[in-house]
Amino acid sequence: MEKKSKVLKKLFFSTLYLSTFTFGGGYVIVTLMKNKFVDELHWIDEEEMLDLVAIAQSSPGAIAVNGAIVVGYKLAGLPGVLLSILGAILPPMIILSAISFFYDAFRSNLIVGTMLKGMQSGVAAVIASVVFDMGSNVVKEKDWLNIAIMAASFLISYLFNINVVLIIIAAAIIGAVRTLLRERKGAKA
């Protein structure tokens, strides 16, 4: 019981910390979650992190909250889910409440506006890092179908401006068909 309470406490404060110091949206938090949960705490491995991102992106809601749900459930079941959600949503709720209270002052402040513009560059760099890290892991596996799906998804989105939801659904269907074919092949062997 002592160990579980330590895990719950660490889970809450980890998600609280990540949520507090992440600017730029869901894709930025993916890198920070990987650093925290995979590299530092070793709660999940690289493949589980890829699965976590896929689940978090394809589920409704914020990636940070969805990711916290998956990690929280894996580590401590329902109590882990509840505490990780609480840790993930508290900072944005507090920050947004404060910003909404002082919105008029923030909106017209030149320094705050310039600072937010500057943060956009940092956010772009973090997103590029996430794409590189996760894309290189797919390439390292040398699974040509996954590489083709990744490249085709990018090209279809970039060139034809197809809605990302449709691309995710198509990739999910391909993955489901591939899994079914592998299972049938394994059952026949």
XYZ file of C-alpha atoms in Angstrom:
189
model
C 0.000 0.000 0.000
C 2.905 2.322 0.803
C 4.384 1.755 -2.663
C 1.070 2.469 -4.410
C 0.619 5.755 -2.529
C 4.151 6.802 -3.566
C 3.357 5.978 -7.202
C 0.077 7.920 -6.982
C 1.840 10.920 -5.440
C 4.615 10.849 -8.048
C 2.045 10.402 -10.842
C 0.035 13.415 -9.661
C 3.052 15.686 -9.295
C 4.543 14.521 -12.617
C 1.379 15.333 -14.555
C 0.974 18.571 -12.592
C 4.550 19.583 -13.437
C 4.194 18.675 -17.124
C 0.919 20.510 -17.435
C 2.206 23.585 -15.601
C 5.317 24.117 -17.707
C 4.088 23.122 -21.155
C 3.314 25.909 -23.573
C 2.150 25.284 -27.108
C -0.464 22.584 -26.950
C -0.650 18.843 -27.127
C 2.250 18.080 -29.431
C 4.675 19.894 -27.168
C 3.669 17.818 -24.164
C 4.354 14.587 -26.054
C 8.115 15.186 -25.916
C 7.967 16.138 -22.262
C 5.854 13.070 -21.432
C 8.374 10.866 -23.245
C 11.253 12.432 -21.318
C 9.432 12.031 -17.993
C 7.621 8.682 -18.323
C 10.015 6.788 -20.632
C 13.497 8.212 -20.093
C 13.414 9.432 -16.488
C 10.894 7.283 -14.606
C 10.897 4.194 -16.895
C 7.176 3.684 -16.318
C 6.581 2.891 -20.000
C 8.826 1.987 -22.929
C 9.224 3.618 -26.352
C 6.610 1.426 -28.021
C 4.069 2.092 -25.277
C 4.767 5.815 -25.726
C 3.950 5.555 -29.433
C 0.738 3.721 -28.531
C -0.047 6.358 -25.906
C 0.338 9.145 -28.468
C -1.843 7.297 -30.982
C -4.572 6.762 -28.383
C -4.290 10.321 -27.071
C -4.533 11.824 -30.567
C -7.409 9.664 -31.738
C -9.495 10.175 -28.610
C -11.575 13.288 -28.051
C -10.032 15.799 -25.690
C -6.627 17.232 -24.957
C -3.575 15.076 -25.649
C -2.158 15.899 -22.211
C -5.262 14.621 -20.434
C -5.640 11.556 -22.667
C -1.978 10.681 -22.196
C -2.298 11.135 -18.442
C -5.304 8.795 -18.453
C -3.389 6.038 -20.235
C -0.305 6.290 -18.016
C -2.385 6.688 -14.847
C -4.458 3.608 -15.631
C -1.404 1.498 -16.463
C 0.330 2.419 -13.223
C -2.473 2.536 -10.662
C -5.859 1.785 -12.207
C -8.782 4.120 -11.540
C -7.085 6.080 -8.703
C -4.146 6.688 -11.072
C -6.515 7.933 -13.766
C -8.266 10.334 -11.395
C -5.061 11.787 -9.932
C -3.314 12.102 -13.291
C -6.346 13.885 -14.764
C -6.441 16.227 -11.787
C -2.725 16.945 -12.177
C -3.147 17.575 -15.906
C -6.157 19.910 -15.700
C -5.406 22.000 -12.597
C -2.667 24.234 -14.076
C -4.571 25.191 -17.260
C -7.722 25.869 -15.236
C -5.870 28.152 -12.836
C -3.860 29.909 -15.555
C -6.874 30.425 -17.830
C -8.944 31.724 -14.933
C -6.256 34.277 -14.106
C -5.833 35.268 -17.759
C -9.561 35.699 -18.265
C -9.701 37.914 -15.193
C -6.926 40.157 -16.579
C -7.721 39.681 -20.276
C -8.054 43.352 -21.208
C -4.708 44.211 -19.632
C -2.952 41.270 -21.349
C -4.517 41.948 -24.726
C -3.190 45.480 -24.998
C 0.257 44.894 -23.401
C 3.013 45.083 -26.039
C 5.534 43.098 -23.963
C 3.152 40.196 -23.353
C 2.174 40.133 -27.042
C 5.823 40.097 -28.131
C 6.662 37.375 -25.624
C 3.841 35.178 -26.926
C 5.053 35.693 -30.507
C 8.535 34.600 -29.413
C 7.137 31.460 -27.787
C 5.772 30.375 -31.161
C 9.339 29.729 -32.371
C 10.092 27.545 -29.377
C 6.868 25.619 -29.830
C 7.699 24.973 -33.496
C 11.108 23.608 -32.493
C 9.603 21.266 -29.896
C 7.032 19.968 -32.413
C 9.828 19.358 -34.946
C 11.709 17.428 -32.263
C 8.663 15.225 -31.570
C 8.221 14.491 -35.266
C 11.896 13.610 -35.630
C 12.019 11.389 -32.524
C 8.874 9.445 -33.315
C 9.515 9.302 -37.047
C 13.043 7.981 -36.534
C 11.677 5.232 -34.262
C 9.311 4.130 -37.029
C 12.172 4.127 -39.549
C 14.448 2.164 -37.165
C 11.865 -0.649 -37.029
C 12.282 -1.059 -40.818
C 8.615 -1.882 -41.226
C 8.081 -0.595 -44.750
C 4.300 -0.445 -44.480
C 4.503 1.812 -41.408
C 7.062 4.025 -43.163
C 4.840 4.223 -46.248
C 1.786 5.081 -44.122
C 3.737 7.800 -42.310
C 5.037 9.340 -45.552
C 1.678 9.060 -47.328
C -0.125 10.636 -44.361
C 2.204 13.624 -44.447
C 1.950 14.058 -48.214
C -1.827 13.697 -48.290
C -2.217 16.193 -45.472
C 0.292 18.673 -46.891
C -0.490 18.490 -50.611
C -4.221 17.886 -50.604
C -5.181 19.499 -47.280
C -7.210 16.414 -46.272
C -8.680 16.548 -42.772
C -6.349 14.828 -40.292
C -9.274 12.920 -38.761
C -9.829 11.143 -42.085
C -6.138 10.275 -42.290
C -6.209 8.853 -38.743
C -9.294 6.779 -39.559
C -7.667 5.445 -42.740
C -4.465 4.549 -40.852
C -6.527 2.840 -38.133
C -8.372 0.768 -40.739
C -5.084 -0.251 -42.376
C -3.690 -1.204 -38.961
C -6.797 -3.210 -38.055
C -6.766 -5.089 -41.377
C -3.047 -5.765 -41.017
C -3.510 -7.085 -37.482
C -6.389 -9.348 -38.559
C -4.330 -10.740 -41.441
C -1.386 -11.423 -39.109
C -3.656 -13.191 -36.608
C -5.202 -15.370 -39.323
C -1.768 -16.192 -40.676
C -0.573 -17.089 -37.161
C -3.649 -19.261 -36.520
C -3.070 -21.231 -39.736
C 0.578 -21.909 -38.903
